[in-house]
Tab-separated table of C-alpha atoms in Angstrom:
chain	number	residue	atom	x	y	z
A	1	UNK	CA	68.599	3.332	78.135
A	2	UNK	CA	65.326	2.840	80.096
A	3	UNK	CA	62.224	1.073	78.807
A	4	UNK	CA	60.377	4.239	77.939
A	5	UNK	CA	63.280	5.529	75.862
A	6	UNK	CA	63.644	2.211	74.118
A	7	UNK	CA	59.939	2.263	73.254
A	8	UNK	CA	60.267	5.764	71.809
A	9	UNK	CA	63.306	4.847	69.873
A	10	UNK	CA	61.510	1.841	68.401
A	11	UNK	CA	58.593	3.965	67.280
A	12	UNK	CA	60.972	6.455	65.523
A	13	UNK	CA	63.027	3.678	63.777
A	14	UNK	CA	59.979	1.880	62.430
A	15	UNK	CA	58.426	5.072	61.119
A	16	UNK	CA	61.576	6.364	59.402
A	17	UNK	CA	61.257	3.818	56.624
A	18	UNK	CA	57.554	3.091	56.416
A	19	UNK	CA	55.455	6.141	57.344
A	20	UNK	CA	53.955	8.816	55.150
A	21	UNK	CA	54.710	12.565	55.537
A	22	UNK	CA	51.405	13.836	57.024
A	23	UNK	CA	50.342	17.445	57.511
A	24	UNK	CA	49.847	18.679	61.036
A	25	UNK	CA	46.183	19.434	61.838
A	26	UNK	CA	45.643	21.392	65.088
A	27	UNK	CA	42.349	20.330	66.626
A	28	UNK	CA	40.533	23.482	67.992
A	29	UNK	CA	43.853	25.315	67.538
A	30	UNK	CA	45.768	23.168	69.992
A	31	UNK	CA	44.117	23.072	73.504
A	32	UNK	CA	47.013	21.130	74.981
A	33	UNK	CA	48.813	24.485	75.015
A	34	UNK	CA	46.222	27.327	74.877
A	35	UNK	CA	42.433	27.809	75.200
A	36	UNK	CA	40.528	26.010	72.448
A	37	UNK	CA	38.992	27.835	69.525
A	38	UNK	CA	40.598	31.132	70.461
A	39	UNK	CA	42.867	33.504	68.487
A	40	UNK	CA	45.800	32.992	70.903
A	41	UNK	CA	45.695	29.264	70.170
A	42	UNK	CA	45.440	29.753	66.378
A	43	UNK	CA	48.234	32.264	66.364
A	44	UNK	CA	50.537	29.908	68.311
A	45	UNK	CA	49.840	27.079	66.011
A	46	UNK	CA	50.690	29.158	63.019
A	47	UNK	CA	53.945	30.222	64.714
A	48	UNK	CA	54.766	26.537	65.058
A	49	UNK	CA	54.215	25.965	61.340
A	50	UNK	CA	50.947	23.998	61.662
A	51	UNK	CA	49.505	23.208	58.192
A	52	UNK	CA	45.784	23.070	59.033
A	53	UNK	CA	43.820	24.962	61.641
A	54	UNK	CA	40.640	23.161	62.801
A	55	UNK	CA	37.797	24.945	64.528
A	56	UNK	CA	34.073	24.643	65.393
A	57	UNK	CA	31.375	27.031	64.172
A	58	UNK	CA	28.070	27.980	65.646
A	59	UNK	CA	25.349	30.262	64.345
A	60	UNK	CA	24.012	32.994	66.628
A	61	UNK	CA	20.477	34.409	66.771
A	62	UNK	CA	21.582	37.287	64.446
A	63	UNK	CA	22.983	34.732	62.019
A	64	UNK	CA	26.608	35.387	62.727
A	65	UNK	CA	29.158	32.598	62.712
A	66	UNK	CA	31.117	32.292	65.973
A	67	UNK	CA	33.774	29.717	66.977
A	68	UNK	CA	32.920	27.454	69.955
A	69	UNK	CA	32.868	23.653	70.223
A	70	UNK	CA	29.513	23.168	71.972
A	71	UNK	CA	26.168	24.364	70.728
A	72	UNK	CA	25.691	25.789	74.250
A	73	UNK	CA	28.335	27.941	75.940
A	74	UNK	CA	30.628	25.555	77.793
A	75	UNK	CA	30.368	26.462	81.480
A	76	UNK	CA	33.589	24.593	82.330
A	77	UNK	CA	35.804	26.800	80.252
A	78	UNK	CA	33.808	29.993	79.713
A	79	UNK	CA	33.060	32.383	82.551
A	80	UNK	CA	29.960	34.646	82.431
A	81	UNK	CA	30.443	38.377	82.769
A	82	UNK	CA	28.128	39.576	85.634
A	83	UNK	CA	28.009	43.007	83.953
A	84	UNK	CA	26.683	41.514	80.697
A	85	UNK	CA	23.838	39.683	82.360
A	86	UNK	CA	23.982	36.724	79.899
A	87	UNK	CA	23.671	33.287	81.302
A	88	UNK	CA	25.125	30.078	79.867
A	89	UNK	CA	22.919	28.674	77.234
A	90	UNK	CA	22.376	27.798	73.558
A	91	UNK	CA	24.519	29.974	71.213
A	92	UNK	CA	21.730	30.018	68.662
A	93	UNK	CA	19.555	31.825	71.196
A	94	UNK	CA	22.205	34.547	71.691
A	95	UNK	CA	23.380	37.476	69.579
A	96	UNK	CA	27.022	37.626	68.641
A	97	UNK	CA	27.556	40.294	71.203
A	98	UNK	CA	26.024	38.162	73.860
A	99	UNK	CA	28.066	35.142	72.927
A	100	UNK	CA	31.222	37.206	72.980
A	101	UNK	CA	30.554	38.468	76.494
A	102	UNK	CA	31.924	35.218	78.002
A	103	UNK	CA	35.594	34.855	79.051
A	104	UNK	CA	36.721	31.587	77.480
A	105	UNK	CA	40.392	31.883	78.340
A	106	UNK	CA	40.700	32.097	82.119
A	107	UNK	CA	40.398	28.491	83.095
A	108	UNK	CA	41.448	25.240	81.470
A	109	UNK	CA	39.432	22.078	81.083
A	110	UNK	CA	40.567	19.166	83.351
A	111	UNK	CA	41.799	17.068	80.470
A	112	UNK	CA	44.446	19.711	79.596
A	113	UNK	CA	46.083	20.578	82.932
A	114	UNK	CA	49.118	22.203	81.225
A	115	UNK	CA	47.020	24.558	79.163
A	116	UNK	CA	48.130	28.241	79.627
A	117	UNK	CA	45.380	30.626	80.600
A	118	UNK	CA	44.751	33.763	78.604
A	119	UNK	CA	42.240	35.713	80.724
A	120	UNK	CA	39.655	37.765	78.885
A	121	UNK	CA	39.815	35.749	75.680
A	122	UNK	CA	36.503	35.784	73.818
A	123	UNK	CA	34.933	33.500	71.256
A	124	UNK	CA	36.097	34.882	67.842
A	125	UNK	CA	33.664	35.292	65.104
A	126	UNK	CA	34.532	33.626	61.792
A	127	UNK	CA	35.278	37.059	60.379
A	128	UNK	CA	37.703	37.827	63.190
A	129	UNK	CA	39.393	34.422	62.775
A	130	UNK	CA	39.879	34.739	59.010
A	131	UNK	CA	40.992	38.366	59.376
A	132	UNK	CA	43.707	37.196	61.770
A	133	UNK	CA	44.814	34.135	59.851
A	134	UNK	CA	44.239	34.636	56.103
A	135	UNK	CA	47.784	35.956	55.443
A	136	UNK	CA	49.161	32.567	56.642
A	137	UNK	CA	49.670	29.568	54.363
A	138	UNK	CA	47.420	27.344	56.532
A	139	UNK	CA	44.333	25.513	55.406
A	140	UNK	CA	41.136	26.239	57.359
A	141	UNK	CA	39.080	23.177	58.512
A	142	UNK	CA	35.786	24.384	59.978
A	143	UNK	CA	33.052	22.181	61.447
A	144	UNK	CA	29.432	23.148	61.621
A	145	UNK	CA	27.815	22.424	65.021
A	146	UNK	CA	24.184	21.673	64.638
A	147	UNK	CA	21.653	21.328	67.470
A	148	UNK	CA	20.318	17.916	68.499
A	149	UNK	CA	16.831	17.073	67.224
A	150	UNK	CA	15.371	17.507	70.757
A	151	UNK	CA	17.128	20.793	71.471
A	152	UNK	CA	13.920	22.829	71.032
A	153	UNK	CA	15.472	25.039	68.377
A	154	UNK	CA	16.998	24.372	64.964
A	155	UNK	CA	19.329	25.727	62.286
A	156	UNK	CA	18.544	25.629	58.620
A	157	UNK	CA	21.531	23.786	57.036
A	158	UNK	CA	21.252	25.921	53.888
A	159	UNK	CA	21.365	29.114	55.977
A	160	UNK	CA	24.427	27.860	57.830
A	161	UNK	CA	26.209	27.071	54.551
A	162	UNK	CA	25.110	30.498	53.162
A	163	UNK	CA	26.625	32.381	56.118
A	164	UNK	CA	29.894	30.386	56.028
A	165	UNK	CA	30.254	30.846	52.294
A	166	UNK	CA	29.596	34.571	52.479
A	167	UNK	CA	32.320	35.101	55.064
A	168	UNK	CA	34.805	32.707	53.379
A	169	UNK	CA	34.250	34.469	50.072
A	170	UNK	CA	34.638	37.934	51.623
A	171	UNK	CA	38.127	36.998	52.781
A	172	UNK	CA	39.044	35.241	49.508
A	173	UNK	CA	39.996	31.924	51.009
A	174	UNK	CA	37.551	29.637	49.189
A	175	UNK	CA	40.429	27.407	47.945
A	176	UNK	CA	41.876	27.080	51.428
A	177	UNK	CA	38.692	26.388	53.365
A	178	UNK	CA	37.348	22.876	53.961
A	179	UNK	CA	33.918	22.580	55.418
A	180	UNK	CA	33.303	19.549	57.670
A	181	UNK	CA	30.148	18.307	59.292
A	182	UNK	CA	28.352	15.280	60.786
A	183	UNK	CA	25.204	16.743	59.147
A	184	UNK	CA	25.469	15.917	55.502
A	185	UNK	CA	22.733	18.395	54.686
A	186	UNK	CA	25.174	21.217	55.257
A	187	UNK	CA	27.771	19.405	53.039
A	188	UNK	CA	25.222	19.071	50.260
A	189	UNK	CA	24.033	22.700	50.648
A	190	UNK	CA	27.666	24.055	50.387
A	191	UNK	CA	28.317	21.940	47.229
A	192	UNK	CA	25.252	23.425	45.589
A	193	UNK	CA	26.159	26.979	46.716
A	194	UNK	CA	29.884	27.074	46.102
A	195	UNK	CA	31.742	23.928	44.752
A	196	UNK	CA	35.068	25.760	45.205
A	197	UNK	CA	34.770	25.174	48.905
A	198	UNK	CA	35.836	21.625	49.580
A	199	UNK	CA	33.820	19.457	51.984
A	200	UNK	CA	34.726	16.661	54.442
A	201	UNK	CA	32.558	13.958	55.839
A	202	UNK	CA	32.578	13.202	59.617
A	203	UNK	CA	30.904	10.211	61.313
A	204	UNK	CA	32.155	7.843	58.656
A	205	UNK	CA	31.219	4.783	60.764
A	206	UNK	CA	27.598	5.226	59.523
A	207	UNK	CA	28.876	4.658	55.964
A	208	UNK	CA	30.729	1.431	56.615
A	209	UNK	CA	31.720	-0.421	54.426
A	210	UNK	CA	30.802	1.943	51.560
A	211	UNK	CA	33.076	4.817	52.464
A	212	UNK	CA	33.903	5.751	48.872
A	213	UNK	CA	30.263	5.601	47.810
A	214	UNK	CA	29.306	8.098	50.534
A	215	UNK	CA	32.080	10.468	49.472
A	216	UNK	CA	30.872	10.435	45.894
A	217	UNK	CA	27.190	10.756	46.780
A	218	UNK	CA	27.875	13.918	48.794
A	219	UNK	CA	30.546	15.318	46.344
A	220	UNK	CA	33.017	15.447	49.240
A	221	UNK	CA	36.814	15.497	48.761
A	222	UNK	CA	37.753	14.567	52.322
A	223	UNK	CA	36.990	12.222	55.227
A	224	UNK	CA	37.982	11.973	58.848
A	225	UNK	CA	38.433	8.246	59.410
A	226	UNK	CA	39.186	6.398	62.624
A	227	UNK	CA	41.292	3.384	62.189
A	228	UNK	CA	39.079	1.258	64.509
A	229	UNK	CA	36.268	1.805	61.851
A	230	UNK	CA	38.302	0.772	58.864
A	231	UNK	CA	41.227	-1.351	57.781
A	232	UNK	CA	44.308	-0.510	55.693
A	233	UNK	CA	42.518	-1.410	52.446
A	234	UNK	CA	39.745	1.196	53.185
A	235	UNK	CA	42.367	3.907	53.679
A	236	UNK	CA	44.166	2.834	50.509
A	237	UNK	CA	40.933	2.769	48.413
A	238	UNK	CA	40.078	6.319	49.484
A	239	UNK	CA	43.595	7.572	48.922
A	240	UNK	CA	43.816	5.921	45.487
A	241	UNK	CA	40.532	7.620	44.526
A	242	UNK	CA	42.100	11.004	45.374
A	243	UNK	CA	40.185	11.543	48.622
A	244	UNK	CA	41.954	13.381	51.410
A	245	UNK	CA	41.994	11.161	54.481
A	246	UNK	CA	42.510	12.643	57.920
A	247	UNK	CA	43.110	10.777	61.089
A	248	UNK	CA	40.956	10.801	64.205
A	249	UNK	CA	42.016	13.235	66.982
A	250	UNK	CA	44.987	11.601	68.624
A	251	UNK	CA	47.632	12.736	71.071
A	252	UNK	CA	50.037	9.860	71.609
A	253	UNK	CA	53.100	8.842	69.638
A	254	UNK	CA	51.804	5.265	69.102
A	255	UNK	CA	48.661	6.662	67.446
A	256	UNK	CA	50.649	9.258	65.398
A	257	UNK	CA	52.823	6.409	64.102
A	258	UNK	CA	49.843	4.146	63.347
A	259	UNK	CA	48.096	6.848	61.207
A	260	UNK	CA	51.327	7.720	59.425
A	261	UNK	CA	51.824	4.125	58.496
A	262	UNK	CA	48.260	4.131	57.017
A	263	UNK	CA	49.285	7.051	54.766
A	264	UNK	CA	46.845	9.612	55.996
A	265	UNK	CA	47.154	13.106	54.540
A	266	UNK	CA	46.974	14.816	57.918
A	267	UNK	CA	47.220	13.838	61.625
A	268	UNK	CA	44.652	15.504	63.794
A	269	UNK	CA	45.856	16.393	67.313
A	270	UNK	CA	45.160	18.592	70.370
A	271	UNK	CA	48.918	18.714	70.865
A	272	UNK	CA	50.541	20.287	67.759
A	273	UNK	CA	53.773	20.943	69.717
A	274	UNK	CA	54.174	17.258	70.605
A	275	UNK	CA	53.082	16.094	67.157
A	276	UNK	CA	55.551	18.340	65.318
A	277	UNK	CA	58.368	17.280	67.626
A	278	UNK	CA	57.540	13.598	66.989
A	279	UNK	CA	57.339	14.040	63.196
A	280	UNK	CA	60.717	15.847	63.129
A	281	UNK	CA	62.374	13.172	65.252
A	282	UNK	CA	60.976	10.425	63.033
A	283	UNK	CA	62.190	12.100	59.881
A	284	UNK	CA	58.702	12.935	58.637
A	285	UNK	CA	59.036	16.741	58.876
A	286	UNK	CA	61.910	19.211	58.190
């Protein structure tokens, strides 16, 4: 047995007795395999049995929610349609129709060389996403993308929460939707608007060492917590208080093992195929 196989075997052996059984959280739907934040990626993740679909939400100029990671259309992965005459730029300055004129499935980002292209794939609206996935058993983990203070334009956090809530309520998935944000104004607005929709705090390093205090102050039920920002006692305190604790986005077996040993509720990964395979081999998933 070579060194690489010995290392993998050691990871599996150590996890079999000591690790938690975490849910699988597909970051952006799983860009290691298919274009991020697209319906093909989400559908594949559901076919794999992924437990939580994660995605990013932007607000267009006509106040529609569309799924894309960056607040401006990413020119690396999205091709402009010459016939549409829409240039790359801030999504908040585009209508939904303009934002959906871009082909975001024809070329892959350099960090995911094995990603399969799906030419012609558009950014889905939140309505299209929920329409395509609500009949699954998955949880929905949506992040609001807010412009930087110097962007020259802004989004009212209460308006963003209002639009998300309206769509989530329309599709009847309030109890399966978790709103996440680095901007806690959106978190607070959603709590006031619809407490049924759970909320999750990002950027937890700013709250160190008072993680639990921040959760309670913002009426959140979830955090994404990097293990280099906290120690095992922090993870335990949050878990003991009934807070859902999700890992950082990690794509290697050593990191999956480390977070499983910390007892996280879900492991966040760009590679749901590899993560599920790892969990099954380590006895942490049927």
